Amino acid sequence: MTAFIVPLVVMNGFAVVIYALIMVLKTYVAAYGNCSLVVNGSRTFTVMGGTYLNKALFENKIYLPSACGGKGTCGFCKVRVTEGVSDPLPVEEILINYKDIRQGYRLSCQTKLRAGISIEIPEELLSIREYKGVVKSSNNVTRDIKRIGIRIDEPKEGLDFKSGQYLMFKVGEDETRAYSIASTERRADEVQIEVKLIPNGLGSSYLHSLTEGDELTFFGPYGQFYLRDTSHKVICVAGGVGLAPMKPIIFETLMKYPNRDVELYYGVRTFEDLYDHDLFIRLQANHPRFHYFPTLEQIGESAASAYPFTKGFVNKTLAENLTDGDRSEAYLCGPPLMINSSIQALLAKDVPEIRILYDKF
Ligand SMILES: Cc1cc2nc3c(=O)[nH]c(=O)nc-3n(C[C@H](O)[C@H](O)[C@H](O)COP(=O)(O)OP(=O)(O)OC[C@H]3O[C@@H](n4cnc5c(N)ncnc54)[C@H](O)[C@@H]3O)c2cc1C
Ligand code: FES
């Protein structure tokens, strides 16, 4: 009897091990083999099947934006799949509109390569580069916002950007976060960002923890939110740390366009949350084409004695002060509620919808 049972048990055990091995191989290796990835019809890469599209692109030095670390919640990594498109996932149907879904748009962080695939991405994303830098300075500008100066070490040519654009900072193993370029002085080898600390926030806590000499990796420059080359009056509307990208926009307009007026509508909760207030007061005194409208939700005694602030929300200040809306273009940056109410105020003042640009965060 034992003579039969032992080989049977051994054979069964062997079969289980083989089966388990096949399952592992099927899951991780053998199922897809190598796949071809064609980008914009001109670049072809061979990538290991089973890899997510965003990772495959990253490994080939194509850096798509991402504000959620590939969790499928930001929608930034959207690409158009022209060949090899798969059925949309529920999360894609939430983040991508129906028309785009039908045209093949998918989230690259949710797209696993199982066979050859062709995609289209905006041409400008092909010129996004990886940068290495070192923290040169880190200073509090309010109780929860830090201004971080970064010296760019690699590549040696430094960074070229359009006023209003942002960078993606590596803040964890597979995590990146977006931060607008806040530099008032345009230098290729240095850049400034302003970061508001979000309680338990991965990216903002990491950036706040950095001190002089710490190394940083970032990618960019990204974004369609940048100063347009027109003759329109520039209306900047900022909420809190949304002031960051306004500074390059304001300074470039004043320096480059002798006939364009600039108005800054800047809203924060209290006097303590306001920063660069003195800078804008000085700018207003020295530039007749610059007008500054700071707005506080709450005005305490110290604020009331410091400046004739408007009390309320920025949409109210816009409604009370904006003129020549039809000859203006607007740049908005800040929390979604502020942006939505300010857009309504701008439309009511005849600013054409097509000339209203915004970054919500
Ligand atoms: C184009 C763009 C430009 C940006 N520019 C800047 C900038 O210049 N300066 C800047 O400080 N931020 C900027 N942000 C926001 C930034 O990218 C991060 O989203 C922010 O710093 C929070 O990231 P975190 O990793 O610290 O928090 P996470 O770890 O991502 O989030 C932690 C928790 O906080 C919540 N949370 C996230 N954001 C907020 C918030 N604002 N208020 C309250 N709760 C929140 C999340 O829902 C989550 O529950 C920008 C975003 C975009 C899309
Ligand atoms: S949805 Fe955020 S990276 Fe893909």
Tab-separated table of C-alpha atoms and ligand atoms in Angstrom:
chain	number	residue	atom	x	y	z
A	1	MET	CA	0.000	0.000	0.000
A	2	THR	CA	2.716	2.490	1.075
A	3	ALA	CA	4.483	1.646	-2.187
A	4	PHE	CA	1.523	3.227	-4.062
A	5	ILE	CA	0.759	6.151	-1.731
A	6	VAL	CA	4.242	7.687	-1.552
A	7	PRO	CA	4.746	8.100	-5.337
A	8	LEU	CA	1.140	9.390	-5.594
A	9	VAL	CA	1.733	12.067	-2.946
A	10	VAL	CA	5.067	13.010	-4.530
A	11	MET	CA	3.469	13.247	-7.994
A	12	ASN	CA	0.583	15.323	-6.672
A	13	GLY	CA	2.975	17.643	-4.865
A	14	PHE	CA	5.029	17.965	-8.023
A	15	ALA	CA	1.902	18.789	-10.054
A	16	VAL	CA	0.901	21.494	-7.546
A	17	VAL	CA	4.362	23.092	-7.723
A	18	ILE	CA	4.329	23.026	-11.565
A	19	TYR	CA	0.834	24.536	-11.590
A	20	ALA	CA	1.866	27.287	-9.191
A	21	LEU	CA	4.927	28.035	-11.315
A	22	ILE	CA	2.819	28.261	-14.480
A	23	MET	CA	0.420	30.660	-12.739
A	24	VAL	CA	3.278	32.885	-11.574
A	25	LEU	CA	4.876	32.895	-15.022
A	26	LYS	CA	1.522	33.554	-16.646
A	27	THR	CA	0.876	36.517	-14.379
A	28	TYR	CA	4.269	38.147	-14.548
A	29	VAL	CA	6.128	37.024	-17.629
A	30	ALA	CA	4.738	34.706	-20.211
A	31	ALA	CA	1.279	36.143	-20.718
A	32	TYR	CA	2.213	39.038	-22.942
A	33	GLY	CA	5.846	38.688	-24.055
A	34	ASN	CA	7.411	41.838	-25.495
A	35	CYS	CA	5.124	44.471	-26.969
A	36	SER	CA	5.808	47.335	-29.346
A	37	LEU	CA	4.930	50.840	-28.252
A	38	VAL	CA	4.659	53.480	-30.979
A	39	VAL	CA	4.520	57.134	-29.935
A	40	ASN	CA	3.209	59.792	-32.335
A	41	GLY	CA	3.894	57.483	-35.277
A	42	SER	CA	7.610	58.232	-35.105
A	43	ARG	CA	9.183	56.573	-32.065
A	44	THR	CA	8.987	52.827	-31.515
A	45	PHE	CA	9.993	51.092	-28.292
A	46	THR	CA	9.977	47.450	-27.258
A	47	VAL	CA	8.584	47.052	-23.771
A	48	MET	CA	7.907	44.091	-21.518
A	49	GLY	CA	4.274	42.987	-21.620
A	50	GLY	CA	2.425	43.584	-18.390
A	51	THR	CA	4.099	46.979	-17.868
A	52	TYR	CA	1.829	49.963	-17.329
A	53	LEU	CA	1.956	52.474	-20.161
A	54	ASN	CA	3.037	55.425	-17.984
A	55	LYS	CA	5.958	53.362	-16.607
A	56	ALA	CA	6.945	52.165	-20.088
A	57	LEU	CA	7.007	55.782	-21.289
A	58	PHE	CA	8.946	56.918	-18.223
A	59	GLU	CA	11.571	54.199	-18.764
A	60	ASN	CA	11.979	55.570	-22.281
A	61	LYS	CA	12.394	59.139	-20.995
A	62	ILE	CA	8.924	60.350	-21.952
A	63	TYR	CA	7.644	62.069	-18.837
A	64	LEU	CA	3.869	62.453	-18.747
A	65	PRO	CA	2.441	64.681	-16.031
A	66	SER	CA	0.927	63.024	-12.949
A	67	ALA	CA	-0.455	64.573	-9.794
A	68	CYS	CA	-1.589	61.373	-8.074
A	69	GLY	CA	1.374	59.014	-8.447
A	70	GLY	CA	-0.508	56.760	-10.890
A	71	LYS	CA	-3.494	56.105	-8.633
A	72	GLY	CA	-5.974	57.000	-11.352
A	73	THR	CA	-7.377	60.044	-9.596
A	74	CYS	CA	-5.874	63.117	-11.298
A	75	GLY	CA	-6.458	62.448	-15.009
A	76	PHE	CA	-3.181	64.181	-15.914
A	77	CYS	CA	-1.667	61.139	-17.659
A	78	LYS	CA	-4.348	60.910	-20.355
A	79	VAL	CA	-3.118	59.825	-23.830
A	80	ARG	CA	-4.882	58.949	-27.068
A	81	VAL	CA	-4.552	55.283	-27.990
A	82	THR	CA	-4.827	54.998	-31.766
A	83	GLU	CA	-4.109	51.252	-32.066
A	84	GLY	CA	-4.630	48.537	-29.476
A	85	VAL	CA	-7.165	50.461	-27.401
A	86	SER	CA	-8.888	48.478	-24.641
A	87	ASP	CA	-12.331	48.915	-23.108
A	88	PRO	CA	-12.444	51.872	-20.716
A	89	LEU	CA	-12.219	51.152	-16.999
A	90	PRO	CA	-14.833	52.683	-14.667
A	91	VAL	CA	-12.221	55.120	-13.338
A	92	GLU	CA	-11.475	56.281	-16.895
A	93	GLU	CA	-15.160	56.862	-17.538
A	94	ILE	CA	-15.199	59.170	-14.525
A	95	LEU	CA	-12.083	61.189	-15.406
A	96	ILE	CA	-12.365	61.317	-19.208
A	97	ASN	CA	-15.386	62.714	-20.989
A	98	TYR	CA	-17.487	60.462	-23.214
A	99	LYS	CA	-16.358	62.085	-26.478
A	100	ASP	CA	-12.669	61.580	-25.607
A	101	ILE	CA	-13.288	57.991	-24.473
A	102	ARG	CA	-14.773	57.297	-27.920
A	103	GLN	CA	-11.721	58.870	-29.543
A	104	GLY	CA	-9.472	56.437	-27.679
A	105	TYR	CA	-8.303	58.586	-24.758
A	106	ARG	CA	-7.226	56.463	-21.792
A	107	LEU	CA	-5.261	56.934	-18.561
A	108	SER	CA	-1.725	55.737	-19.154
A	109	CYS	CA	-1.359	54.770	-15.477
A	110	GLN	CA	-4.303	52.362	-15.825
A	111	THR	CA	-3.327	50.919	-19.217
A	112	LYS	CA	-1.419	47.648	-19.002
A	113	LEU	CA	0.476	46.679	-22.151
A	114	ARG	CA	-0.731	43.291	-23.301
A	115	ALA	CA	-0.025	43.634	-27.038
A	116	GLY	CA	1.352	46.218	-29.468
A	117	ILE	CA	-0.043	49.701	-28.951
A	118	SER	CA	0.179	53.078	-30.729
A	119	ILE	CA	-0.453	56.318	-28.893
A	120	GLU	CA	-0.559	60.045	-29.542
A	121	ILE	CA	0.592	62.619	-27.018
A	122	PRO	CA	1.018	66.391	-27.350
A	123	GLU	CA	4.324	67.015	-29.134
A	124	GLU	CA	5.546	69.361	-26.369
A	125	LEU	CA	5.581	66.467	-23.875
A	126	LEU	CA	8.413	64.922	-25.881
A	127	SER	CA	10.662	67.792	-24.858
A	128	ILE	CA	10.004	67.412	-21.103
A	129	ARG	CA	13.278	66.646	-19.335
A	130	GLU	CA	14.468	65.347	-16.024
A	131	TYR	CA	16.304	67.882	-13.834
A	132	LYS	CA	18.511	67.466	-10.803
A	133	GLY	CA	18.856	70.310	-8.362
A	134	VAL	CA	19.875	71.275	-4.865
A	135	VAL	CA	17.914	73.298	-2.316
A	136	LYS	CA	19.549	76.705	-2.103
A	137	SER	CA	17.108	78.272	0.334
A	138	SER	CA	13.904	77.418	2.154
A	139	ASN	CA	11.981	80.127	3.983
A	140	ASN	CA	8.553	80.498	5.541
A	141	VAL	CA	6.501	83.178	3.801
A	142	THR	CA	3.368	82.473	5.869
A	143	ARG	CA	2.603	80.080	8.730
A	144	ASP	CA	2.079	77.210	6.240
A	145	ILE	CA	3.751	78.279	2.969
A	146	LYS	CA	7.449	77.877	2.236
A	147	ARG	CA	9.385	79.443	-0.613
A	148	ILE	CA	12.042	77.028	-1.832
A	149	GLY	CA	14.904	78.193	-4.029
A	150	ILE	CA	16.501	75.468	-6.154
A	151	ARG	CA	19.828	75.555	-7.952
A	152	ILE	CA	19.648	73.475	-11.128
A	153	ASP	CA	22.722	71.271	-11.571
A	154	GLU	CA	21.638	69.000	-14.432
A	155	PRO	CA	21.285	69.412	-17.310
A	156	LYS	CA	23.852	72.172	-17.555
A	157	GLU	CA	21.709	74.221	-19.975
A	158	GLY	CA	19.222	74.716	-17.135
A	159	LEU	CA	15.510	75.289	-17.447
A	160	ASP	CA	13.552	77.270	-20.001
A	161	PHE	CA	9.862	77.808	-19.245
A	162	LYS	CA	6.864	79.942	-20.056
A	163	SER	CA	5.550	82.184	-17.283
A	164	GLY	CA	2.744	80.307	-15.500
A	165	GLN	CA	3.988	76.749	-16.137
A	166	TYR	CA	4.647	74.116	-13.486
A	167	LEU	CA	7.139	71.348	-12.630
A	168	MET	CA	6.537	67.817	-11.366
A	169	PHE	CA	8.679	66.982	-8.309
A	170	LYS	CA	9.643	63.453	-7.324
A	171	VAL	CA	8.330	63.165	-3.764
A	172	GLY	CA	8.456	59.389	-3.240
A	173	GLU	CA	9.441	56.161	-4.974
A	174	ASP	CA	6.720	56.387	-7.632
A	175	GLU	CA	5.121	59.647	-6.572
A	176	THR	CA	5.256	63.084	-8.131
A	177	ARG	CA	3.430	66.321	-7.338
A	178	ALA	CA	2.951	69.494	-9.366
A	179	TYR	CA	4.299	72.872	-8.208
A	180	SER	CA	4.083	76.107	-10.178
A	181	ILE	CA	7.225	78.048	-10.985
A	182	ALA	CA	7.131	81.132	-8.755
A	183	SER	CA	10.427	82.817	-9.685
A	184	THR	CA	10.230	86.549	-10.188
A	185	GLU	CA	13.712	86.639	-11.621
A	186	ARG	CA	14.104	84.517	-14.736
A	187	ARG	CA	17.308	82.474	-14.507
A	188	ALA	CA	18.084	79.224	-16.305
A	189	ASP	CA	20.099	77.819	-13.408
A	190	GLU	CA	17.707	78.675	-10.579
A	191	VAL	CA	14.029	78.289	-9.922
A	192	GLN	CA	11.685	79.018	-7.016
A	193	ILE	CA	8.549	77.220	-5.907
A	194	GLU	CA	6.093	78.017	-3.116
A	195	VAL	CA	4.590	75.099	-1.253
A	196	LYS	CA	1.624	75.104	1.117
A	197	LEU	CA	1.840	72.432	3.800
A	198	ILE	CA	-1.144	70.078	3.637
A	199	PRO	CA	-1.589	68.115	6.902
A	200	ASN	CA	-0.280	64.570	6.266
A	201	GLY	CA	0.336	65.498	2.629
A	202	LEU	CA	3.089	63.402	1.106
A	203	GLY	CA	4.549	65.932	-1.338
A	204	SER	CA	4.139	69.130	0.664
A	205	SER	CA	5.529	67.521	3.860
A	206	TYR	CA	8.522	66.182	1.944
A	207	LEU	CA	9.283	69.552	0.341
A	208	HIS	CA	8.816	71.382	3.655
A	209	SER	CA	11.286	68.971	5.296
A	210	LEU	CA	14.097	69.799	2.863
A	211	THR	CA	16.940	72.023	3.970
A	212	GLU	CA	19.819	73.756	2.212
A	213	GLY	CA	21.953	71.309	0.226
A	214	ASP	CA	19.295	68.582	-0.109
A	215	GLU	CA	18.984	67.103	-3.581
A	216	LEU	CA	15.835	67.166	-5.679
A	217	THR	CA	14.615	65.568	-8.897
A	218	PHE	CA	11.960	67.174	-11.028
A	219	PHE	CA	10.490	67.141	-14.532
A	220	GLY	CA	9.064	69.819	-16.747
A	221	PRO	CA	8.092	72.390	-17.720
A	222	TYR	CA	4.401	71.476	-18.079
A	223	GLY	CA	1.106	73.184	-18.724
A	224	GLN	CA	-1.043	75.261	-21.034
A	225	PHE	CA	-1.483	77.887	-18.312
A	226	TYR	CA	1.042	80.468	-19.502
A	227	LEU	CA	1.145	84.120	-20.532
A	228	ARG	CA	-0.185	84.575	-24.066
A	229	ASP	CA	1.591	86.860	-26.529
A	230	THR	CA	-1.269	89.346	-27.137
A	231	SER	CA	-2.037	93.003	-26.478
A	232	HIS	CA	-4.856	92.365	-23.962
A	233	LYS	CA	-4.910	93.632	-20.425
A	234	VAL	CA	-3.754	90.890	-18.023
A	235	ILE	CA	-6.066	90.022	-15.123
A	236	CYS	CA	-4.443	87.765	-12.504
A	237	VAL	CA	-6.717	86.164	-9.925
A	238	ALA	CA	-5.005	84.224	-7.152
A	239	GLY	CA	-6.193	82.416	-4.052
A	240	GLY	CA	-3.622	81.565	-1.336
A	241	VAL	CA	-0.588	79.786	-2.753
A	242	GLY	CA	-2.182	80.197	-6.208
A	243	LEU	CA	-0.146	83.420	-6.175
A	244	ALA	CA	2.942	81.379	-7.149
A	245	PRO	CA	2.531	81.263	-10.968
A	246	MET	CA	1.178	84.841	-11.073
A	247	LYS	CA	4.546	86.375	-10.294
A	248	PRO	CA	6.343	85.286	-13.483
A	249	ILE	CA	3.214	86.323	-15.427
A	250	ILE	CA	3.072	89.790	-13.807
A	251	PHE	CA	6.802	90.499	-14.107
A	252	GLU	CA	7.060	89.271	-17.695
A	253	THR	CA	4.076	91.397	-18.745
A	254	LEU	CA	5.509	94.535	-17.163
A	255	MET	CA	8.972	93.980	-18.643
A	256	LYS	CA	8.076	92.721	-22.104
A	257	TYR	CA	4.872	94.569	-23.018
A	258	PRO	CA	5.037	98.384	-22.596
A	259	ASN	CA	1.342	98.784	-23.456
A	260	ARG	CA	-0.292	96.054	-21.380
A	261	ASP	CA	-1.859	96.792	-17.996
A	262	VAL	CA	-1.784	94.156	-15.249
A	263	GLU	CA	-4.271	93.784	-12.398
A	264	LEU	CA	-3.719	91.373	-9.523
A	265	TYR	CA	-6.760	90.238	-7.516
A	266	TYR	CA	-5.356	88.301	-4.587
A	267	GLY	CA	-7.577	86.653	-1.984
A	268	VAL	CA	-6.643	84.967	1.294
A	269	ARG	CA	-8.423	84.206	4.537
A	270	THR	CA	-6.632	86.502	7.005
A	271	PHE	CA	-3.828	89.078	7.113
A	272	GLU	CA	-1.467	86.316	8.362
A	273	ASP	CA	-2.105	84.267	5.205
A	274	LEU	CA	-1.053	87.120	2.926
A	275	TYR	CA	2.442	87.123	1.462
A	276	ASP	CA	4.462	89.300	-0.915
A	277	HIS	CA	2.094	92.134	0.061
A	278	ASP	CA	4.972	94.655	0.362
A	279	LEU	CA	6.385	93.536	-2.986
A	280	PHE	CA	3.088	94.315	-4.735
A	281	ILE	CA	2.650	97.642	-2.948
A	282	ARG	CA	6.131	98.666	-4.141
A	283	LEU	CA	5.400	97.406	-7.641
A	284	GLN	CA	2.182	99.424	-7.758
A	285	ALA	CA	4.064	102.545	-6.646
A	286	ASN	CA	6.723	102.078	-9.336
A	287	HIS	CA	4.615	100.813	-12.245
A	288	PRO	CA	1.599	102.900	-13.242
A	289	ARG	CA	0.421	99.926	-15.326
A	290	PHE	CA	0.186	97.581	-12.313
A	291	HIS	CA	-2.840	97.587	-10.006
A	292	TYR	CA	-3.136	95.530	-6.846
A	293	PHE	CA	-6.422	94.446	-5.204
A	294	PRO	CA	-5.804	92.358	-2.062
A	295	THR	CA	-8.908	90.842	-0.466
A	296	LEU	CA	-9.255	89.305	2.986
A	297	GLU	CA	-12.114	87.114	4.142
A	298	GLN	CA	-11.616	88.312	7.718
A	299	ILE	CA	-10.178	91.710	8.601
A	300	GLY	CA	-8.774	92.063	12.097
A	301	GLU	CA	-7.470	95.251	13.681
A	302	SER	CA	-3.877	94.798	12.512
A	303	ALA	CA	-5.036	94.297	8.915
A	304	ALA	CA	-7.401	97.258	8.990
A	305	SER	CA	-4.623	99.571	10.160
A	306	ALA	CA	-2.098	98.195	7.637
A	307	TYR	CA	-3.965	98.673	4.335
A	308	PRO	CA	-7.443	99.452	2.964
A	309	PHE	CA	-8.206	95.812	2.195
A	310	THR	CA	-11.457	94.737	0.571
A	311	LYS	CA	-13.391	92.348	2.802
A	312	GLY	CA	-14.900	89.219	1.285
A	313	PHE	CA	-14.003	87.001	-1.644
A	314	VAL	CA	-12.054	87.867	-4.788
A	315	ASN	CA	-15.098	87.506	-7.040
A	316	LYS	CA	-16.627	90.476	-5.162
A	317	THR	CA	-13.456	92.567	-5.672
A	318	LEU	CA	-13.470	91.654	-9.364
A	319	ALA	CA	-17.115	92.696	-9.684
A	320	GLU	CA	-16.388	96.035	-8.007
A	321	ASN	CA	-13.182	96.969	-9.844
A	322	LEU	CA	-12.744	95.272	-13.201
A	323	THR	CA	-13.267	97.432	-16.278
A	324	ASP	CA	-12.612	96.771	-19.986
A	325	GLY	CA	-13.383	93.062	-19.588
A	326	ASP	CA	-13.819	92.640	-23.342
A	327	ARG	CA	-10.212	93.834	-23.868
A	328	SER	CA	-8.778	91.620	-21.128
A	329	GLU	CA	-7.507	88.090	-20.660
A	330	ALA	CA	-7.542	86.337	-17.303
A	331	TYR	CA	-5.227	83.926	-15.464
A	332	LEU	CA	-6.695	82.229	-12.399
A	333	CYS	CA	-5.016	79.970	-9.901
A	334	GLY	CA	-6.253	78.672	-6.556
A	335	PRO	CA	-8.910	76.482	-4.935
A	336	PRO	CA	-11.750	75.224	-7.192
A	337	LEU	CA	-14.522	77.203	-5.434
A	338	MET	CA	-12.622	80.467	-5.809
A	339	ILE	CA	-11.886	79.762	-9.462
A	340	ASN	CA	-15.501	78.886	-10.272
A	341	SER	CA	-16.937	82.015	-8.633
A	342	SER	CA	-14.250	84.223	-10.206
A	343	ILE	CA	-14.976	82.829	-13.682
A	344	GLN	CA	-18.623	83.865	-13.229
A	345	ALA	CA	-17.502	87.369	-12.184
A	346	LEU	CA	-15.199	87.623	-15.230
A	347	LEU	CA	-17.908	86.461	-17.645
A	348	ALA	CA	-20.309	89.007	-16.147
A	349	LYS	CA	-17.671	91.659	-16.982
A	350	ASP	CA	-17.532	90.490	-20.636
A	351	VAL	CA	-14.145	88.732	-20.481
A	352	PRO	CA	-14.475	86.202	-23.350
A	353	GLU	CA	-14.542	82.608	-22.038
A	354	ILE	CA	-11.793	81.594	-24.457
A	355	ARG	CA	-9.485	84.146	-22.785
A	356	ILE	CA	-9.958	82.743	-19.268
A	357	LEU	CA	-7.167	80.314	-18.307
A	358	TYR	CA	-6.873	78.570	-14.961
A	359	ASP	CA	-5.055	75.971	-12.869
A	360	LYS	CA	-7.198	74.613	-10.015
A	361	PHE	CA	-5.506	73.167	-6.944
B	1	LIG	C1	-0.892	72.348	-12.027
B	1	LIG	C2	-0.738	72.357	-10.532
B	1	LIG	C3	0.089	73.281	-9.930
B	1	LIG	C4	0.227	73.282	-8.540
B	1	LIG	N1	1.023	74.234	-7.959
B	1	LIG	C5	1.139	74.257	-6.609
B	1	LIG	C6	1.937	75.272	-5.967
B	1	LIG	O1	2.545	76.115	-6.614
B	1	LIG	N2	2.022	75.244	-4.615
B	1	LIG	C7	1.348	74.310	-3.846
B	1	LIG	O2	1.465	74.338	-2.610
B	1	LIG	N3	0.571	73.350	-4.433
B	1	LIG	C8	0.476	73.301	-5.781
B	1	LIG	N4	-0.282	72.322	-6.370
B	1	LIG	C9	-0.870	71.274	-5.510
B	1	LIG	C10	0.181	70.167	-5.283
B	1	LIG	O3	0.479	69.530	-6.515
B	1	LIG	C11	-0.288	69.077	-4.332
B	1	LIG	O4	-1.538	68.594	-4.751
B	1	LIG	C12	-0.407	69.584	-2.896
B	1	LIG	O5	0.849	70.053	-2.451
B	1	LIG	C13	-0.872	68.422	-1.979
B	1	LIG	O6	-0.016	67.346	-2.167
B	1	LIG	P1	0.456	66.429	-0.953
B	1	LIG	O7	1.240	65.319	-1.555
B	1	LIG	O8	1.092	67.233	0.113
B	1	LIG	O9	-0.923	65.878	-0.393
B	1	LIG	P2	-1.512	64.425	-0.698
B	1	LIG	O10	-0.665	63.399	-0.020
B	1	LIG	O11	-1.699	64.310	-2.173
B	1	LIG	O12	-2.910	64.561	-0.003
B	1	LIG	C14	-3.079	64.348	1.401
B	1	LIG	C15	-4.515	64.646	1.782
B	1	LIG	O13	-4.760	66.049	1.692
B	1	LIG	C16	-5.862	66.309	0.823
B	1	LIG	N5	-5.525	67.539	0.077
B	1	LIG	C17	-4.785	67.646	-1.046
B	1	LIG	N6	-4.680	68.956	-1.405
B	1	LIG	C18	-5.369	69.654	-0.488
B	1	LIG	C19	-5.622	71.039	-0.299
B	1	LIG	N7	-5.159	71.980	-1.141
B	1	LIG	N8	-6.361	71.426	0.779
B	1	LIG	C20	-6.833	70.508	1.642
B	1	LIG	N9	-6.630	69.174	1.531
B	1	LIG	C21	-5.911	68.759	0.479
B	1	LIG	C22	-5.945	65.094	-0.085
B	1	LIG	O14	-7.270	64.921	-0.578
B	1	LIG	C23	-5.533	63.980	0.842
B	1	LIG	O15	-6.606	63.549	1.628
B	1	LIG	C24	-0.452	72.319	-7.755
B	1	LIG	C25	-1.259	71.376	-8.379
B	1	LIG	C26	-1.420	71.388	-9.729
B	1	LIG	C27	-2.317	70.375	-10.345
B	2	FES	S1	-4.645	59.533	-13.215
B	2	FES	FE1	-3.067	60.464	-12.083
B	2	FES	S2	-1.294	59.689	-13.015
B	2	FES	FE2	-2.865	58.690	-14.083
